[in-house]
Amino acid sequence: AQSVTQPDIHITVSEGASLELRCNYSYGATPYLFWYVQSPGQGLQLLLKYFSGDTLVQGIKGFEAEFKRSQSSFNLRKPSVHWSDAAEYFCAVVPNFGNEKLTFGTGTRLTIIP
Amino acid sequence: KAGVTQTPRYLIKTRGQQVTLSCSPISGHRSVSWYQQTPGQGLQFLFEYFSETQRNKGNFPGRFSGRQFSNSRSEMNVSTLELGDSALYLCASSLVGVRNTGELFFGEGSRLTVL
C-alpha cells in the first residue's frame, strides 16, 4: 500500500543547531514530494517540492531537502534553526499519475530551546 | 492578492446536526481540495473539485459532501454529525491541481467541535 512515514513524532533542538527531519515513502513509482510547515493555529505553507531533476532541493526559510531514490527518502534539513522554526512539519506525496490526492505523513513537531 | 479564506473559523454543533463550511480560493485558482485534520488521524484528504466537478475523492462516508460553484468557491457539508467529526477542516486551492504547479495554498481552517 502507498504510504508516507515520518518516524519522529517530536524533535527538540537548540537554537542555532542543525536540523534533519526524516520522511520515507512507499509508492510503486517515484511520486512528487513536498514538505509543508504548520504554525500553531495556522494553515499549511509549502517549504519545498521535488518533481524531478536535481536531488537537492532548496526551499524557503533556509530549508533544503534531499531526495534519495535508493532509500525512498526525502529528508528535510536546515543548517541552523531559529526560534521561529518551531512548528509542525509534514512530508507529503502525490503520485505522478492517476489520482491527484496529496497524502500527508503524520507530522513531526519541532521544539526549539534557547 | 488575498489568500484562501475559510468561514466560519470556529463552530460548535451537537450530534445529529449538519454543518456547512465555506472556502473562497485565491482568485484565478480553479482547484479546491478539502482536508480533515485530527490529532489521531492526522491530515486526511476529503475531496477535490475542479471547474465545478469532483475530480478526486478520499475515503470518507457519504455524510461528507461538497460542491464547487462557477466562481470556484467551494462548500463542504457534513450531515448527521458524530463526535468523531470534531476536527480542523482545511481548504486548499491551486491553479489547476497539485501535480501541475506543485503547490497548494491552504486556508487557516474551520475548527468544528461536535458535542
PDB file of C-alpha atoms in Angstrom:
ATOM      1  CA  ALA A   1       0.000   0.000   0.000  1.00  0.00           C
ATOM      2  CA  GLN A   2       1.116   3.539  -0.672  1.00  0.00           C
ATOM      3  CA  SER A   3       2.287   5.366   2.427  1.00  0.00           C
ATOM      4  CA  VAL A   4       4.333   8.210   3.821  1.00  0.00           C
ATOM      5  CA  THR A   5       6.197   7.785   7.088  1.00  0.00           C
ATOM      6  CA  GLN A   6       7.649  10.392   9.382  1.00  0.00           C
ATOM      7  CA  PRO A   7       9.318   8.331  12.095  1.00  0.00           C
ATOM      8  CA  ASP A   8       9.891  11.193  14.532  1.00  0.00           C
ATOM      9  CA  ILE A   9       6.782  12.486  16.275  1.00  0.00           C
ATOM     10  CA  HIS A  10       8.605  15.172  18.229  1.00  0.00           C
ATOM     11  CA  ILE A  11      12.101  16.624  17.937  1.00  0.00           C
ATOM     12  CA  THR A  12      13.756  19.167  20.223  1.00  0.00           C
ATOM     13  CA  VAL A  13      16.808  21.103  19.097  1.00  0.00           C
ATOM     14  CA  SER A  14      18.719  24.061  20.432  1.00  0.00           C
ATOM     15  CA  GLU A  15      18.568  27.362  18.634  1.00  0.00           C
ATOM     16  CA  GLY A  16      21.451  27.550  16.192  1.00  0.00           C
ATOM     17  CA  ALA A  17      21.811  23.781  15.921  1.00  0.00           C
ATOM     18  CA  SER A  18      21.310  21.844  12.722  1.00  0.00           C
ATOM     19  CA  LEU A  19      18.103  20.008  11.960  1.00  0.00           C
ATOM     20  CA  GLU A  20      17.117  16.954   9.964  1.00  0.00           C
ATOM     21  CA  LEU A  21      13.562  15.676   9.728  1.00  0.00           C
ATOM     22  CA  ARG A  22      13.034  12.280   8.188  1.00  0.00           C
ATOM     23  CA  CYS A  23      10.499  11.201   5.598  1.00  0.00           C
ATOM     24  CA  ASN A  24      10.159   7.855   3.871  1.00  0.00           C
ATOM     25  CA  TYR A  25       7.618   6.878   1.261  1.00  0.00           C
ATOM     26  CA  SER A  26       6.353   3.684  -0.223  1.00  0.00           C
ATOM     27  CA  TYR A  27       4.992   4.025  -3.735  1.00  0.00           C
ATOM     28  CA  GLY A  28       5.226   1.984  -6.896  1.00  0.00           C
ATOM     29  CA  ALA A  29       6.952   4.767  -8.782  1.00  0.00           C
ATOM     30  CA  THR A  30       8.698   7.871  -7.503  1.00  0.00           C
ATOM     31  CA  PRO A  31       5.946  10.290  -6.549  1.00  0.00           C
ATOM     32  CA  TYR A  32       6.113  14.035  -6.346  1.00  0.00           C
ATOM     33  CA  LEU A  33       7.356  15.028  -2.896  1.00  0.00           C
ATOM     34  CA  PHE A  34       6.659  18.017  -0.688  1.00  0.00           C
ATOM     35  CA  TRP A  35       7.394  19.440   2.729  1.00  0.00           C
ATOM     36  CA  TYR A  36       4.840  21.693   4.412  1.00  0.00           C
ATOM     37  CA  VAL A  37       5.021  23.601   7.691  1.00  0.00           C
ATOM     38  CA  GLN A  38       2.143  24.432  10.010  1.00  0.00           C
ATOM     39  CA  SER A  39       2.485  27.009  12.748  1.00  0.00           C
ATOM     40  CA  PRO A  40       0.032  26.881  15.668  1.00  0.00           C
ATOM     41  CA  GLY A  41      -3.445  27.944  14.620  1.00  0.00           C
ATOM     42  CA  GLN A  42      -2.426  28.348  11.019  1.00  0.00           C
ATOM     43  CA  GLY A  43      -2.892  26.547   7.752  1.00  0.00           C
ATOM     44  CA  LEU A  44      -0.063  24.806   5.953  1.00  0.00           C
ATOM     45  CA  GLN A  45       2.657  26.528   3.966  1.00  0.00           C
ATOM     46  CA  LEU A  46       4.783  24.875   1.302  1.00  0.00           C
ATOM     47  CA  LEU A  47       8.501  24.796   2.148  1.00  0.00           C
ATOM     48  CA  LEU A  48       9.759  22.980  -0.940  1.00  0.00           C
ATOM     49  CA  LYS A  49       8.911  20.381  -3.541  1.00  0.00           C
ATOM     50  CA  TYR A  50      10.607  17.758  -5.679  1.00  0.00           C
ATOM     51  CA  PHE A  51       9.297  16.687  -9.050  1.00  0.00           C
ATOM     52  CA  SER A  52      12.435  15.568 -10.879  1.00  0.00           C
ATOM     53  CA  GLY A  53      15.988  16.612 -11.640  1.00  0.00           C
ATOM     54  CA  ASP A  54      18.488  17.749  -9.043  1.00  0.00           C
ATOM     55  CA  THR A  55      18.004  15.662  -5.936  1.00  0.00           C
ATOM     56  CA  LEU A  56      18.924  18.504  -3.575  1.00  0.00           C
ATOM     57  CA  VAL A  57      16.076  20.973  -3.426  1.00  0.00           C
ATOM     58  CA  GLN A  58      16.206  24.436  -1.910  1.00  0.00           C
ATOM     59  CA  GLY A  59      13.143  25.912  -0.270  1.00  0.00           C
ATOM     60  CA  ILE A  60      12.018  28.917   1.667  1.00  0.00           C
ATOM     61  CA  LYS A  61      13.235  29.971   5.119  1.00  0.00           C
ATOM     62  CA  GLY A  62      16.649  28.363   4.567  1.00  0.00           C
ATOM     63  CA  PHE A  63      15.348  24.798   4.320  1.00  0.00           C
ATOM     64  CA  GLU A  64      16.564  22.176   1.891  1.00  0.00           C
ATOM     65  CA  ALA A  65      15.685  18.551   1.241  1.00  0.00           C
ATOM     66  CA  GLU A  66      17.465  15.679  -0.430  1.00  0.00           C
ATOM     67  CA  PHE A  67      15.701  13.031  -2.449  1.00  0.00           C
ATOM     68  CA  LYS A  68      17.328   9.601  -2.246  1.00  0.00           C
ATOM     69  CA  ARG A  69      15.680   7.110  -4.561  1.00  0.00           C
ATOM     70  CA  SER A  70      17.617   4.125  -3.184  1.00  0.00           C
ATOM     71  CA  GLN A  71      16.326   4.841   0.309  1.00  0.00           C
ATOM     72  CA  SER A  72      12.869   6.112  -0.694  1.00  0.00           C
ATOM     73  CA  SER A  73      13.566   9.124   1.465  1.00  0.00           C
ATOM     74  CA  PHE A  74      13.091  12.856   1.264  1.00  0.00           C
ATOM     75  CA  ASN A  75      14.650  14.308   4.414  1.00  0.00           C
ATOM     76  CA  LEU A  76      14.342  17.961   5.330  1.00  0.00           C
ATOM     77  CA  ARG A  77      17.380  19.845   6.641  1.00  0.00           C
ATOM     78  CA  LYS A  78      18.357  23.232   7.960  1.00  0.00           C
ATOM     79  CA  PRO A  79      21.901  24.114   8.990  1.00  0.00           C
ATOM     80  CA  SER A  80      20.940  26.468  11.834  1.00  0.00           C
ATOM     81  CA  VAL A  81      17.457  26.675  13.330  1.00  0.00           C
ATOM     82  CA  HIS A  82      15.805  29.797  14.657  1.00  0.00           C
ATOM     83  CA  TRP A  83      13.202  30.018  17.405  1.00  0.00           C
ATOM     84  CA  SER A  84      10.640  30.921  14.752  1.00  0.00           C
ATOM     85  CA  ASP A  85      11.096  27.493  13.150  1.00  0.00           C
ATOM     86  CA  ALA A  86       9.122  25.882  15.986  1.00  0.00           C
ATOM     87  CA  ALA A  87       6.137  24.343  14.227  1.00  0.00           C
ATOM     88  CA  GLU A  88       4.811  21.082  12.869  1.00  0.00           C
ATOM     89  CA  TYR A  89       6.329  19.762   9.674  1.00  0.00           C
ATOM     90  CA  PHE A  90       4.582  17.485   7.235  1.00  0.00           C
ATOM     91  CA  CYS A  91       6.005  15.451   4.415  1.00  0.00           C
ATOM     92  CA  ALA A  92       3.532  14.837   1.597  1.00  0.00           C
ATOM     93  CA  VAL A  93       3.425  12.933  -1.663  1.00  0.00           C
ATOM     94  CA  VAL A  94       1.239  12.733  -4.729  1.00  0.00           C
ATOM     95  CA  PRO A  95       1.529  10.025  -7.387  1.00  0.00           C
ATOM     96  CA  ASN A  96       2.948  11.215 -10.681  1.00  0.00           C
ATOM     97  CA  PHE A  97      -0.064   9.773 -12.473  1.00  0.00           C
ATOM     98  CA  GLY A  98      -3.628   8.796 -11.638  1.00  0.00           C
ATOM     99  CA  ASN A  99      -5.416  10.038  -8.541  1.00  0.00           C
ATOM    100  CA  GLU A 100      -4.130  13.505  -7.638  1.00  0.00           C
ATOM    101  CA  LYS A 101      -4.681  13.009  -3.925  1.00  0.00           C
ATOM    102  CA  LEU A 102      -1.987  14.554  -1.735  1.00  0.00           C
ATOM    103  CA  THR A 103      -1.098  12.154   1.089  1.00  0.00           C
ATOM    104  CA  PHE A 104       0.495  13.556   4.219  1.00  0.00           C
ATOM    105  CA  GLY A 105       2.739  11.959   6.773  1.00  0.00           C
ATOM    106  CA  THR A 106       1.753  12.141  10.429  1.00  0.00           C
ATOM    107  CA  GLY A 107       3.937  15.140  11.052  1.00  0.00           C
ATOM    108  CA  THR A 108       6.938  15.989  13.213  1.00  0.00           C
ATOM    109  CA  ARG A 109       6.573  18.618  15.903  1.00  0.00           C
ATOM    110  CA  LEU A 110       9.692  20.716  16.279  1.00  0.00           C
ATOM    111  CA  THR A 111      10.517  22.431  19.562  1.00  0.00           C
ATOM    112  CA  ILE A 112      13.361  24.929  19.780  1.00  0.00           C
ATOM    113  CA  ILE A 113      15.130  25.532  23.086  1.00  0.00           C
ATOM    114  CA  PRO A 114      17.220  28.622  23.753  1.00  0.00           C
TER     115      PRO A 114
ATOM    116  CA  LYS B   1      -3.601  39.096  -3.558  1.00  0.00           C
ATOM    117  CA  ALA B   2      -5.951  37.655  -0.997  1.00  0.00           C
ATOM    118  CA  GLY B   3      -5.255  34.168   0.286  1.00  0.00           C
ATOM    119  CA  VAL B   4      -7.630  31.269   0.810  1.00  0.00           C
ATOM    120  CA  THR B   5     -10.490  32.295   3.072  1.00  0.00           C
ATOM    121  CA  GLN B   6     -12.456  29.839   5.141  1.00  0.00           C
ATOM    122  CA  THR B   7     -15.604  30.564   7.090  1.00  0.00           C
ATOM    123  CA  PRO B   8     -16.553  30.148   9.803  1.00  0.00           C
ATOM    124  CA  ARG B   9     -13.272  29.815  11.687  1.00  0.00           C
ATOM    125  CA  TYR B  10     -14.845  28.163  14.704  1.00  0.00           C
ATOM    126  CA  LEU B  11     -18.154  26.459  15.269  1.00  0.00           C
ATOM    127  CA  ILE B  12     -19.807  24.184  17.768  1.00  0.00           C
ATOM    128  CA  LYS B  13     -22.518  21.718  16.842  1.00  0.00           C
ATOM    129  CA  THR B  14     -24.273  18.849  18.541  1.00  0.00           C
ATOM    130  CA  ARG B  15     -24.512  15.262  17.394  1.00  0.00           C
ATOM    131  CA  GLY B  16     -27.035  14.689  14.644  1.00  0.00           C
ATOM    132  CA  GLN B  17     -26.865  18.223  13.293  1.00  0.00           C
ATOM    133  CA  GLN B  18     -25.374  19.154   9.982  1.00  0.00           C
ATOM    134  CA  VAL B  19     -22.779  21.772   9.111  1.00  0.00           C
ATOM    135  CA  THR B  20     -21.705  23.661   6.020  1.00  0.00           C
ATOM    136  CA  LEU B  21     -18.218  25.107   5.664  1.00  0.00           C
ATOM    137  CA  SER B  22     -17.196  27.592   3.034  1.00  0.00           C
ATOM    138  CA  CYS B  23     -13.955  28.185   1.182  1.00  0.00           C
ATOM    139  CA  SER B  24     -13.024  31.034  -1.141  1.00  0.00           C
ATOM    140  CA  PRO B  25      -9.898  30.161  -3.127  1.00  0.00           C
ATOM    141  CA  ILE B  26      -7.260  32.516  -4.377  1.00  0.00           C
ATOM    142  CA  SER B  27      -8.504  34.461  -7.353  1.00  0.00           C
ATOM    143  CA  GLY B  28      -7.884  32.512 -10.550  1.00  0.00           C
ATOM    144  CA  HIS B  29      -7.471  29.171  -8.839  1.00  0.00           C
ATOM    145  CA  ARG B  30      -9.808  26.519 -10.199  1.00  0.00           C
ATOM    146  CA  SER B  31      -8.903  23.568  -7.984  1.00  0.00           C
ATOM    147  CA  VAL B  32     -10.140  23.361  -4.404  1.00  0.00           C
ATOM    148  CA  SER B  33      -9.307  20.498  -2.048  1.00  0.00           C
ATOM    149  CA  TRP B  34     -10.571  19.735   1.417  1.00  0.00           C
ATOM    150  CA  TYR B  35      -8.688  18.013   4.225  1.00  0.00           C
ATOM    151  CA  GLN B  36      -9.654  16.891   7.708  1.00  0.00           C
ATOM    152  CA  GLN B  37      -7.015  17.257  10.419  1.00  0.00           C
ATOM    153  CA  THR B  38      -7.327  15.446  13.744  1.00  0.00           C
ATOM    154  CA  PRO B  39      -4.727  14.563  16.394  1.00  0.00           C
ATOM    155  CA  GLY B  40      -5.382  10.859  15.924  1.00  0.00           C
ATOM    156  CA  GLN B  41      -5.645  10.549  12.133  1.00  0.00           C
ATOM    157  CA  GLY B  42      -3.555  13.493  11.009  1.00  0.00           C
ATOM    158  CA  LEU B  43      -4.321  15.130   7.685  1.00  0.00           C
ATOM    159  CA  GLN B  44      -6.729  13.178   5.548  1.00  0.00           C
ATOM    160  CA  PHE B  45      -7.900  14.050   2.073  1.00  0.00           C
ATOM    161  CA  LEU B  46     -11.643  14.512   1.692  1.00  0.00           C
ATOM    162  CA  PHE B  47     -12.169  15.555  -1.920  1.00  0.00           C
ATOM    163  CA  GLU B  48     -11.025  17.856  -4.682  1.00  0.00           C
ATOM    164  CA  TYR B  49     -13.118  19.946  -7.020  1.00  0.00           C
ATOM    165  CA  PHE B  50     -12.024  21.376 -10.327  1.00  0.00           C
ATOM    166  CA  SER B  51     -14.257  23.515 -12.515  1.00  0.00           C
ATOM    167  CA  GLU B  52     -17.351  22.565 -10.514  1.00  0.00           C
ATOM    168  CA  THR B  53     -16.693  18.813 -10.806  1.00  0.00           C
ATOM    169  CA  GLN B  54     -15.478  16.464  -8.138  1.00  0.00           C
ATOM    170  CA  ARG B  55     -12.222  15.163  -9.546  1.00  0.00           C
ATOM    171  CA  ASN B  56     -10.822  13.140  -6.651  1.00  0.00           C
ATOM    172  CA  LYS B  57     -12.346  11.671  -3.539  1.00  0.00           C
ATOM    173  CA  GLY B  58     -10.946  10.306  -0.307  1.00  0.00           C
ATOM    174  CA  ASN B  59     -12.227   7.517   1.880  1.00  0.00           C
ATOM    175  CA  PHE B  60     -14.902   9.261   3.863  1.00  0.00           C
ATOM    176  CA  PRO B  61     -18.540   8.212   4.298  1.00  0.00           C
ATOM    177  CA  GLY B  62     -21.303   9.738   2.231  1.00  0.00           C
ATOM    178  CA  ARG B  63     -22.180  12.085   5.103  1.00  0.00           C
ATOM    179  CA  PHE B  64     -19.330  14.211   3.825  1.00  0.00           C
ATOM    180  CA  SER B  65     -20.120  16.026   0.621  1.00  0.00           C
ATOM    181  CA  GLY B  66     -19.032  19.095  -1.226  1.00  0.00           C
ATOM    182  CA  ARG B  67     -19.603  21.259  -4.204  1.00  0.00           C
ATOM    183  CA  GLN B  68     -17.946  23.989  -6.163  1.00  0.00           C
ATOM    184  CA  PHE B  69     -19.576  26.991  -7.719  1.00  0.00           C
ATOM    185  CA  SER B  70     -18.839  28.700 -11.019  1.00  0.00           C
ATOM    186  CA  ASN B  71     -16.693  31.301  -9.236  1.00  0.00           C
ATOM    187  CA  SER B  72     -14.583  28.431  -7.798  1.00  0.00           C
ATOM    188  CA  ARG B  73     -15.842  28.989  -4.261  1.00  0.00           C
ATOM    189  CA  SER B  74     -16.475  25.692  -2.557  1.00  0.00           C
ATOM    190  CA  GLU B  75     -18.571  24.380   0.269  1.00  0.00           C
ATOM    191  CA  MET B  76     -18.415  21.162   2.165  1.00  0.00           C
ATOM    192  CA  ASN B  77     -21.251  19.705   4.156  1.00  0.00           C
ATOM    193  CA  VAL B  78     -21.280  17.133   6.897  1.00  0.00           C
ATOM    194  CA  SER B  79     -24.648  15.666   7.796  1.00  0.00           C
ATOM    195  CA  THR B  80     -25.667  13.733  10.899  1.00  0.00           C
ATOM    196  CA  LEU B  81     -22.642  14.881  12.841  1.00  0.00           C
ATOM    197  CA  GLU B  82     -20.780  12.446  15.064  1.00  0.00           C
ATOM    198  CA  LEU B  83     -18.370  13.178  17.902  1.00  0.00           C
ATOM    199  CA  GLY B  84     -15.534  11.889  15.723  1.00  0.00           C
ATOM    200  CA  ASP B  85     -16.165  14.626  13.172  1.00  0.00           C
ATOM    201  CA  SER B  86     -14.610  17.147  15.537  1.00  0.00           C
ATOM    202  CA  ALA B  87     -11.603  18.369  13.616  1.00  0.00           C
ATOM    203  CA  LEU B  88      -9.887  21.185  11.815  1.00  0.00           C
ATOM    204  CA  TYR B  89     -11.153  21.268   8.247  1.00  0.00           C
ATOM    205  CA  LEU B  90      -8.652  22.760   5.848  1.00  0.00           C
ATOM    206  CA  CYS B  91      -9.323  24.024   2.385  1.00  0.00           C
ATOM    207  CA  ALA B  92      -6.555  24.379  -0.183  1.00  0.00           C
ATOM    208  CA  SER B  93      -6.545  25.889  -3.631  1.00  0.00           C
ATOM    209  CA  SER B  94      -4.290  25.657  -6.648  1.00  0.00           C
ATOM    210  CA  LEU B  95      -4.374  26.882 -10.210  1.00  0.00           C
ATOM    211  CA  VAL B  96      -5.248  23.555 -11.815  1.00  0.00           C
ATOM    212  CA  GLY B  97      -4.024  20.894  -9.398  1.00  0.00           C
ATOM    213  CA  VAL B  98      -1.102  19.959  -7.181  1.00  0.00           C
ATOM    214  CA  ARG B  99       0.715  17.910  -9.835  1.00  0.00           C
ATOM    215  CA  ASN B 100       0.719  20.758 -12.305  1.00  0.00           C
ATOM    216  CA  THR B 101       2.069  23.563 -10.153  1.00  0.00           C
ATOM    217  CA  GLY B 102       3.334  21.668  -7.147  1.00  0.00           C
ATOM    218  CA  GLU B 103       1.770  23.965  -4.605  1.00  0.00           C
ATOM    219  CA  LEU B 104      -1.402  24.054  -2.615  1.00  0.00           C
ATOM    220  CA  PHE B 105      -2.328  27.238  -0.801  1.00  0.00           C
ATOM    221  CA  PHE B 106      -4.077  26.481   2.456  1.00  0.00           C
ATOM    222  CA  GLY B 107      -6.582  28.474   4.411  1.00  0.00           C
ATOM    223  CA  GLU B 108      -6.407  28.730   8.199  1.00  0.00           C
ATOM    224  CA  GLY B 109      -9.159  26.179   8.584  1.00  0.00           C
ATOM    225  CA  SER B 110     -12.556  25.823  10.207  1.00  0.00           C
ATOM    226  CA  ARG B 111     -12.414  24.235  13.618  1.00  0.00           C
ATOM    227  CA  LEU B 112     -15.509  22.141  14.239  1.00  0.00           C
ATOM    228  CA  THR B 113     -16.398  20.859  17.675  1.00  0.00           C
ATOM    229  CA  VAL B 114     -19.204  18.325  17.970  1.00  0.00           C
ATOM    230  CA  LEU B 115     -20.775  17.928  21.411  1.00  0.00           C
TER     231      LEU B 115
END
